[in-house]
Coordinates of C-alpha atoms in Angstrom, one line a residue:
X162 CA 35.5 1.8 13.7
X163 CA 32.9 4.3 13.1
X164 CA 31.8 2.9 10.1
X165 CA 31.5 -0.7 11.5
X166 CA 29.3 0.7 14.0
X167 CA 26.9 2.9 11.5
X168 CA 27.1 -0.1 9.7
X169 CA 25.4 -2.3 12.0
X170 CA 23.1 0.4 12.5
X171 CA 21.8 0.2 9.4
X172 CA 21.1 -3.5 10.0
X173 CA 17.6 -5.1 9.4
X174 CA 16.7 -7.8 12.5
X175 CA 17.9 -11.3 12.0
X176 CA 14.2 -12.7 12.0
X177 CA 11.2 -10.3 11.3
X178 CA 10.0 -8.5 13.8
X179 CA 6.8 -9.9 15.1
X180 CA 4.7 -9.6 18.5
X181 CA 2.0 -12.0 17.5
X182 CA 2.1 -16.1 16.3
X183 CA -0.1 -16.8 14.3
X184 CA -2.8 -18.3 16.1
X185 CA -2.6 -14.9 17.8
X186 CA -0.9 -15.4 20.9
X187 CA 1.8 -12.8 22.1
X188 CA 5.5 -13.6 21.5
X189 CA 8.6 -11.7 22.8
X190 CA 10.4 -11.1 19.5
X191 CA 9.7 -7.5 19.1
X192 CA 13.5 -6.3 19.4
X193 CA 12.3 -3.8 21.9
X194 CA 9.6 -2.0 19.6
X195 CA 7.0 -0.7 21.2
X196 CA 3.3 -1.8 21.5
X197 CA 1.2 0.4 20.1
X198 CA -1.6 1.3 22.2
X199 CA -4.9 -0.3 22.4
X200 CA -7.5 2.1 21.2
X201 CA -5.2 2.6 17.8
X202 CA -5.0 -1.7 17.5
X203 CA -8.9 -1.7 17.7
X204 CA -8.8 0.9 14.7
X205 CA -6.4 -1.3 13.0
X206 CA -9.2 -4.1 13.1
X207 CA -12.0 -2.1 12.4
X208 CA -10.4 -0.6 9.3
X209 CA -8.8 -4.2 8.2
X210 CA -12.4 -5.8 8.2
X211 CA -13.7 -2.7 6.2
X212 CA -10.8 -3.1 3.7
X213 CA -11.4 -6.7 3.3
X214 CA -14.5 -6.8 2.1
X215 CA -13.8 -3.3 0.0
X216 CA -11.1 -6.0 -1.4
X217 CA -13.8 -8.4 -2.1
X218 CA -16.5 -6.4 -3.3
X219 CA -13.8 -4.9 -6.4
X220 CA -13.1 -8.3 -7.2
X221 CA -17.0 -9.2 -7.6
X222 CA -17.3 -5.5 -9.6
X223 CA -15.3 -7.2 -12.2
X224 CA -17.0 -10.0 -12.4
X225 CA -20.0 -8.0 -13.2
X226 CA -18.2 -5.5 -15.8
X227 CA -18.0 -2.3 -13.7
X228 CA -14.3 -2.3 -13.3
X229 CA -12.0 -3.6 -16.2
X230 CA -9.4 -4.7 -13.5
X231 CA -8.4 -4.9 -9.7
X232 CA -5.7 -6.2 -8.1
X233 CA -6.4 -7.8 -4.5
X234 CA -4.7 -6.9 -1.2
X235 CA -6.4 -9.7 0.5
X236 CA -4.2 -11.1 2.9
X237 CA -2.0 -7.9 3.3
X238 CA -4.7 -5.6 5.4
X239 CA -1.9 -5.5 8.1
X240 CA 0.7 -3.6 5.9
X241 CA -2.3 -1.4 4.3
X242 CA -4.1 -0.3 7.1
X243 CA -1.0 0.4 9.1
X244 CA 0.5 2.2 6.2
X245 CA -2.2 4.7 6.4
X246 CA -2.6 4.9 10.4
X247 CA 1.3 5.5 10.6
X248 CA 0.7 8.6 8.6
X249 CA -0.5 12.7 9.9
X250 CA -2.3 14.4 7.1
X251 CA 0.4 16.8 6.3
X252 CA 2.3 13.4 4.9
X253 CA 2.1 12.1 1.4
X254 CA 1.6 8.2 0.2
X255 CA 2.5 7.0 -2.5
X256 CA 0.7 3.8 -3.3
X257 CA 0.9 1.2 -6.1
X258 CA -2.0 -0.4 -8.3
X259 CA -2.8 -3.0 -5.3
X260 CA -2.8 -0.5 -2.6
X261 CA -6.3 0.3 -2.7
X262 CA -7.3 -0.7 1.1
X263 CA -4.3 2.0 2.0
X264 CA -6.5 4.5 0.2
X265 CA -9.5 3.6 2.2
X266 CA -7.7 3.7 5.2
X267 CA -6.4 6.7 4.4
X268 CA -10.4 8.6 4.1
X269 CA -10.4 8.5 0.3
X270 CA -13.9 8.0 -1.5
X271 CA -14.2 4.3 -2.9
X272 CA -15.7 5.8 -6.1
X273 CA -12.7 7.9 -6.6
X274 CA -10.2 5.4 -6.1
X275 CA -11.1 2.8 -8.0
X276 CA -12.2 5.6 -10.6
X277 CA -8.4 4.1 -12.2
X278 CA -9.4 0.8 -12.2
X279 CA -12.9 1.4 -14.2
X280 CA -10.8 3.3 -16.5
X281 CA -12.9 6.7 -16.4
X282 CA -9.4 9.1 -16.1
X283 CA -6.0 8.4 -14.4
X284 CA -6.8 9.2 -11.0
X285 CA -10.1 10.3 -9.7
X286 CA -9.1 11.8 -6.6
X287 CA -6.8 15.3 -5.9
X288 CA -3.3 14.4 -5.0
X289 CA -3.2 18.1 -3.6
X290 CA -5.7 18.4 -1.5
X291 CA -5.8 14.5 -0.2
X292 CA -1.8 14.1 -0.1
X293 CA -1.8 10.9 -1.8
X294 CA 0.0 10.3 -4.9
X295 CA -2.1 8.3 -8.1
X296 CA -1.9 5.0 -7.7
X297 CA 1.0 3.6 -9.7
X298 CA 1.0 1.0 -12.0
X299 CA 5.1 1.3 -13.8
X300 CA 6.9 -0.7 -11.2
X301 CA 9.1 1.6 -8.8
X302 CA 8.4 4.6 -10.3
X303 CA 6.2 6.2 -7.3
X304 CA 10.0 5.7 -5.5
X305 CA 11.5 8.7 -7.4
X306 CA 8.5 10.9 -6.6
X307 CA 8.6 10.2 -3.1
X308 CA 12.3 10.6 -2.7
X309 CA 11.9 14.1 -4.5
X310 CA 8.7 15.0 -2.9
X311 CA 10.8 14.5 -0.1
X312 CA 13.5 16.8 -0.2
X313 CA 11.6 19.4 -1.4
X314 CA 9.5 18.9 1.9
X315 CA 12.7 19.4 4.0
X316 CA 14.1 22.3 1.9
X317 CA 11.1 23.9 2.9
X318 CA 10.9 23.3 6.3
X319 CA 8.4 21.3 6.9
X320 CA 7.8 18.4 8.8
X321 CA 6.1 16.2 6.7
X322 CA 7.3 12.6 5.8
X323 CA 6.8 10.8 2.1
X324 CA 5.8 7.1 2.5
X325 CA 6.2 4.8 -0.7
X326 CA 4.4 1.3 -0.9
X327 CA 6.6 -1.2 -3.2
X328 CA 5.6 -4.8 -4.0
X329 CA 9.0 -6.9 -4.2
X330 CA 9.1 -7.1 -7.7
X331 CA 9.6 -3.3 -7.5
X332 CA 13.0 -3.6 -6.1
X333 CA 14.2 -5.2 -8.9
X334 CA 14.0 -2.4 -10.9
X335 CA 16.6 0.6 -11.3
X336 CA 13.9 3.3 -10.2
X337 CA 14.4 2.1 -6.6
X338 CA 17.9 1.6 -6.2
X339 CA 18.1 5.3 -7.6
X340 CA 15.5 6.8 -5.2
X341 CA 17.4 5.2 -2.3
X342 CA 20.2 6.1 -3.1
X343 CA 19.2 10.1 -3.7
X344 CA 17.1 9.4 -0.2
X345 CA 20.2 8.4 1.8
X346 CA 22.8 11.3 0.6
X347 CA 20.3 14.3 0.7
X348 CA 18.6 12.2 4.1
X349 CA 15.5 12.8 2.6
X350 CA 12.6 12.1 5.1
X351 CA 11.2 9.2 3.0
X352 CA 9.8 5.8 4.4
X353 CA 10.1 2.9 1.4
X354 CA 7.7 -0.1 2.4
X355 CA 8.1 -3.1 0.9
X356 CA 5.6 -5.5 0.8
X357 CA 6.9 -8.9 0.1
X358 CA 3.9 -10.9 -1.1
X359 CA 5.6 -13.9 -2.6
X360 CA 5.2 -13.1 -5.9
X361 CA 6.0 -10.5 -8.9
X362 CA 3.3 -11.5 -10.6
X363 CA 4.3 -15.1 -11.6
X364 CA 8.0 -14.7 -10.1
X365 CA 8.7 -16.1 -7.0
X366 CA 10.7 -14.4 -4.7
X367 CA 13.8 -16.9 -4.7
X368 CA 13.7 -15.7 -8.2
X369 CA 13.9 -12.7 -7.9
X370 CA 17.0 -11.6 -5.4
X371 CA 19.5 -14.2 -4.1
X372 CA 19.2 -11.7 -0.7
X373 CA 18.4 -13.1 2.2
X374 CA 16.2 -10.9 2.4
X375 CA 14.9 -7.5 0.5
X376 CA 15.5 -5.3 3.7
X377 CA 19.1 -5.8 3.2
X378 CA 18.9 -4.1 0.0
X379 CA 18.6 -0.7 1.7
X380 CA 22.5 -1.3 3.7
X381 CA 24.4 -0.3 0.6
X382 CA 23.0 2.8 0.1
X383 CA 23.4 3.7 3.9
X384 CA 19.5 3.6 4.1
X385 CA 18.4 2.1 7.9
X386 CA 16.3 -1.3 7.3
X387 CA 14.4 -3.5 9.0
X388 CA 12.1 -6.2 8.3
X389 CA 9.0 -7.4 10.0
X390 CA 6.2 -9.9 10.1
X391 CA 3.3 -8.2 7.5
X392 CA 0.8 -10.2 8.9
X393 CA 0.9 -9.0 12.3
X394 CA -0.6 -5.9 12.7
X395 CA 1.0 -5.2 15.9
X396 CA 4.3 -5.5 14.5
X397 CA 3.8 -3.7 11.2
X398 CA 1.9 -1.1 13.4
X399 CA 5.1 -0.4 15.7
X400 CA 7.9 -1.0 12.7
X401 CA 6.3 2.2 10.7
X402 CA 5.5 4.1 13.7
X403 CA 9.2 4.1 14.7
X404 CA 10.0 4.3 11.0
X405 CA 8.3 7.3 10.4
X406 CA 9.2 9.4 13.0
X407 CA 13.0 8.7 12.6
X408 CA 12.3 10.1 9.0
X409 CA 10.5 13.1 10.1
X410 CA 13.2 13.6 12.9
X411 CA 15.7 14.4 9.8
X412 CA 17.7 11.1 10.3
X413 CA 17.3 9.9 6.4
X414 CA 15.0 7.4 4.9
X415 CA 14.0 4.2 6.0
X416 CA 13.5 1.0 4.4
X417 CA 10.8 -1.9 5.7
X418 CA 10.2 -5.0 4.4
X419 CA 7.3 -6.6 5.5
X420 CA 6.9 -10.5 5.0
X421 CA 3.3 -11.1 3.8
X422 CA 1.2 -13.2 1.0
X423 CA -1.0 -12.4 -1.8
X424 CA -3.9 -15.2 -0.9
X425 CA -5.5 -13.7 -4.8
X426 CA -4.4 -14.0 -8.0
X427 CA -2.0 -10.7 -9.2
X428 CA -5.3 -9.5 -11.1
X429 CA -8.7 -10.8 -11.4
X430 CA -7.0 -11.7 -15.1
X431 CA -4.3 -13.9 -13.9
X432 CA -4.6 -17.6 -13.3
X433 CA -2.2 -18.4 -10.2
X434 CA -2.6 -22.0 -10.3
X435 CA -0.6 -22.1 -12.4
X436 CA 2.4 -21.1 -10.9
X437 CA 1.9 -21.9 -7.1
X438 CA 0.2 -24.8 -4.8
X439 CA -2.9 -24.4 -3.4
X440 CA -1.5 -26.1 0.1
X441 CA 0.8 -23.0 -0.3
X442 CA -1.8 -20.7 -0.1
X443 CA -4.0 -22.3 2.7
X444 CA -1.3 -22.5 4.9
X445 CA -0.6 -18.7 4.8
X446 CA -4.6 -18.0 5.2
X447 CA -3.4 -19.9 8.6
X448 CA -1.5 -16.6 9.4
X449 CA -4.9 -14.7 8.2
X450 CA -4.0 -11.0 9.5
X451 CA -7.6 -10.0 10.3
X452 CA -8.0 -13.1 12.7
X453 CA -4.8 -12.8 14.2
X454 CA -5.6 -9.4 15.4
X455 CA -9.4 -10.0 16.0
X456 CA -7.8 -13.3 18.6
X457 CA -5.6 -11.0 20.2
X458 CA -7.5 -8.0 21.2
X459 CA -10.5 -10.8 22.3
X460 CA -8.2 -12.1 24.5
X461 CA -7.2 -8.8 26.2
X462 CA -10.6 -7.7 26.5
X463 CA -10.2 -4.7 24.1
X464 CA -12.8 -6.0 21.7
X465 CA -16.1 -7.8 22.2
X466 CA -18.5 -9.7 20.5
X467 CA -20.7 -6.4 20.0
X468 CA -17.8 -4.8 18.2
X469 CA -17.2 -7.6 16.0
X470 CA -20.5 -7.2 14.5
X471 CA -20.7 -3.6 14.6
X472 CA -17.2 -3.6 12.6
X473 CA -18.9 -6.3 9.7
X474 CA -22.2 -4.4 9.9
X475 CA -20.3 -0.8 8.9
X476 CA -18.2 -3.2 6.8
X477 CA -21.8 -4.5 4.6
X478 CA -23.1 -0.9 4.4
X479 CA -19.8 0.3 2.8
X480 CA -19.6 -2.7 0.4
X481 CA -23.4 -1.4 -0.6
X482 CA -22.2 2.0 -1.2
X483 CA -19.5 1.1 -3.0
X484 CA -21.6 -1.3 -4.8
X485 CA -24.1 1.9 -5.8
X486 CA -21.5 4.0 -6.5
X487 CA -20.1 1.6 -9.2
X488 CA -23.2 0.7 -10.4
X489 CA -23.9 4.3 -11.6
X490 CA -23.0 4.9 -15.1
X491 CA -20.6 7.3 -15.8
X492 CA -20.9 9.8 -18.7
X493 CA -16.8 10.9 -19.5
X494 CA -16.2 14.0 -21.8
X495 CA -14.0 13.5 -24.5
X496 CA -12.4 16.5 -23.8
X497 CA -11.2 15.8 -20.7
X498 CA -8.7 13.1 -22.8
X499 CA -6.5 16.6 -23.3
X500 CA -6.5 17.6 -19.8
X501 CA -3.4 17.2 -17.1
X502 CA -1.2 15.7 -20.3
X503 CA 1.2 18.6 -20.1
X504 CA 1.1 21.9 -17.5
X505 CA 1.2 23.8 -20.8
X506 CA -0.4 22.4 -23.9
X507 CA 1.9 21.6 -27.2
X508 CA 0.7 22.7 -30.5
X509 CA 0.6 19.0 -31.4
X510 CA -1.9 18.4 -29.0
X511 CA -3.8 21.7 -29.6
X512 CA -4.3 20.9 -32.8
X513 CA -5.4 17.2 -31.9
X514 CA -7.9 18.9 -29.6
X515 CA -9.2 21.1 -32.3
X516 CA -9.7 18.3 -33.9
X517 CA -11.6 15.9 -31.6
X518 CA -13.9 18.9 -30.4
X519 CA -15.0 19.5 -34.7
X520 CA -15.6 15.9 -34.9
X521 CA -17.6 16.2 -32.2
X522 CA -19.5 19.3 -33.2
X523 CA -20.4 17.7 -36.3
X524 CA -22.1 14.6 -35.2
X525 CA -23.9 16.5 -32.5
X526 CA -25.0 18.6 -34.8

């Protein structure tokens, strides 16, 4: 009997969560989350319309040859923002390649993140100091750190919670499955978020997992799921809240999907057309994230037409900065190539230094 009833649990809602349709009127289908309150919604906005044109202002920089790749979040500013806002500072993230807007949210320097992206070193920003993980391009990888990262939190004492961003191509692979798995028996205080955009790359999702859904996945391993609406910001907002703090209370990990779209290609290099419908993609700019929320808080009075433009104004001037910061050539040393390879250089790789640095000698000289 007492399994049946930690088994149910463990149970994901039926539907996603969601307090918001999307024309941005309130629904009751919450499952008795609560709202989160009003002066951290308006941060949610004014942080979703600062990442979304962060968002589009990388995409231009490729067009233009200052970064060699970038992989847009447009559409997903919900699960992003609220990602970082669910977060103290004594917590780590782990993000992925596409969670750049987390970054922002989370007070990095738009220079340093995308310092990955431009191709200048393999993370330009300290994963010490800032408590965020370099972005992570293997799929599912960043799950094994964040499982481990963890533990060793709790061993120590302190009350810190790991919270790793997935794209649902991610849970296909055997890194996640074994990070769950180590998360649920040592009840590591770990938060996995999914974010189900549609697509691994070019996969659709019924492709992918014959599951009902991806929240599910986290049953078998006795990992407490749920799943919820990614394009509501309330909802996502509340799901990670709760989320989190049942981690940091010692209960184990959670899992969250969220249910969301990728209105861009995978990479500025990728041609969607031709594997989805563009009716596909304009109904789910219908359930636009940013407008949702911007409707709602209207409606309650929590956010005028002044703020509006005040929010897009701070939004242009950190586009600009961004923009000059990108623009700015960059002079890399060579030596740095030998640098953060291995805590304690190999003679192999000694030597290859020795060799660069005479090679370089020479034609400076």
């Amino acid at each position: 009997m007492s399994r049946e009833i930690s088994a149910a649990a463990l149970l994901p809602s039926g539907v996603p969560v969601r307090f918001l349709a999307e024309d941005g009127t309130r629904v009751d289908e919450h499952g008795g989350y609560a709202e989160p309150p009003s002066d951290r919604l308006v941060e949610a906005y004014r942080l979703m319309v600062l990442g979304r044109r962060f968002d589009a202002q990388a995409t231009a920089l490729t067009k233009q040859g200052r970064l060699a790749v970038y992989p847009s979040s447009a559409g997903q500013e919900a699960c992003q923002v609220a990602s970082a806002l669910a977060l103290t500072e004594p917590d780590w993230l782990f993000p992925t390649y596409r969670d750049s807007v987390a970054l922002v949210a989370r007070g990095l320097e738009p220079g340093e993140i995308l310092t990955l992206l431009r191709g200048d070193a393999h993370c330009g920003y300290d994963p010490a100091a800032t408590r965020v993980a370099p972005q992570c391009t293997p799929l599912a990888t960043q799950t094994l750190h964040a499982a481990g990262l963890a533990h060793a939190m709790r061993r120590r004492g302190e009350e810190a919670v790991a919270f790793a961003l997935i794209g649902d191509g991610a849970t296909s692979e055997g890194d996640f499955h074994e990070a769950l798995n180590f998360a649920a028996v040592f009840k590591a205080p770990v938060v996995f978020f999914v974010q189900n955009n549609g697509f691994a790359i070019s996969v659709p999702f019924e492709k992918q997992s014959a599951a009902p859904a991806l929240a599910y996945k986290g049953v078998g391993y006795g990992v407490r799921s749920e799943q919820v609406d990614g394009n509501d910001a309330l909802a996502v907002l509340s799901v990670l809240d709760d989320a989190v703090a049942h981690a940091r209370a010692g209960l184990g990990p959670v899992l969250v999907e969220a249910h969301t779209y990728r209105i861009d290609a995978h990479t500025n290099a990728d041609d969607a057309t031709r594997y989805r419908d563009q009716a596909e993609v304009e109904k789910w700019r219908a359930a636009d994230p940013v407008r949702r929320l911007e409707t709602y808080l209207t409606a309650k009075n929590l956010l005028s037409d002044k703020d509006i433009e005040r929010f897009r104004a701070e939004a242009e001037t950190f586009a600009a900065g961004v923009r000059d910061t990108l623009n700015a050539d960059v002079e890399p040393d060579p030596m740095s190539l030998f640098e953060h390879v291995y805590a304690v250089p190999t003679r192999q790789l000694a030597a290859q230094r020795a060799l660069v640095a005479a090679e370089l000698e020479a034609v400076e000289g």
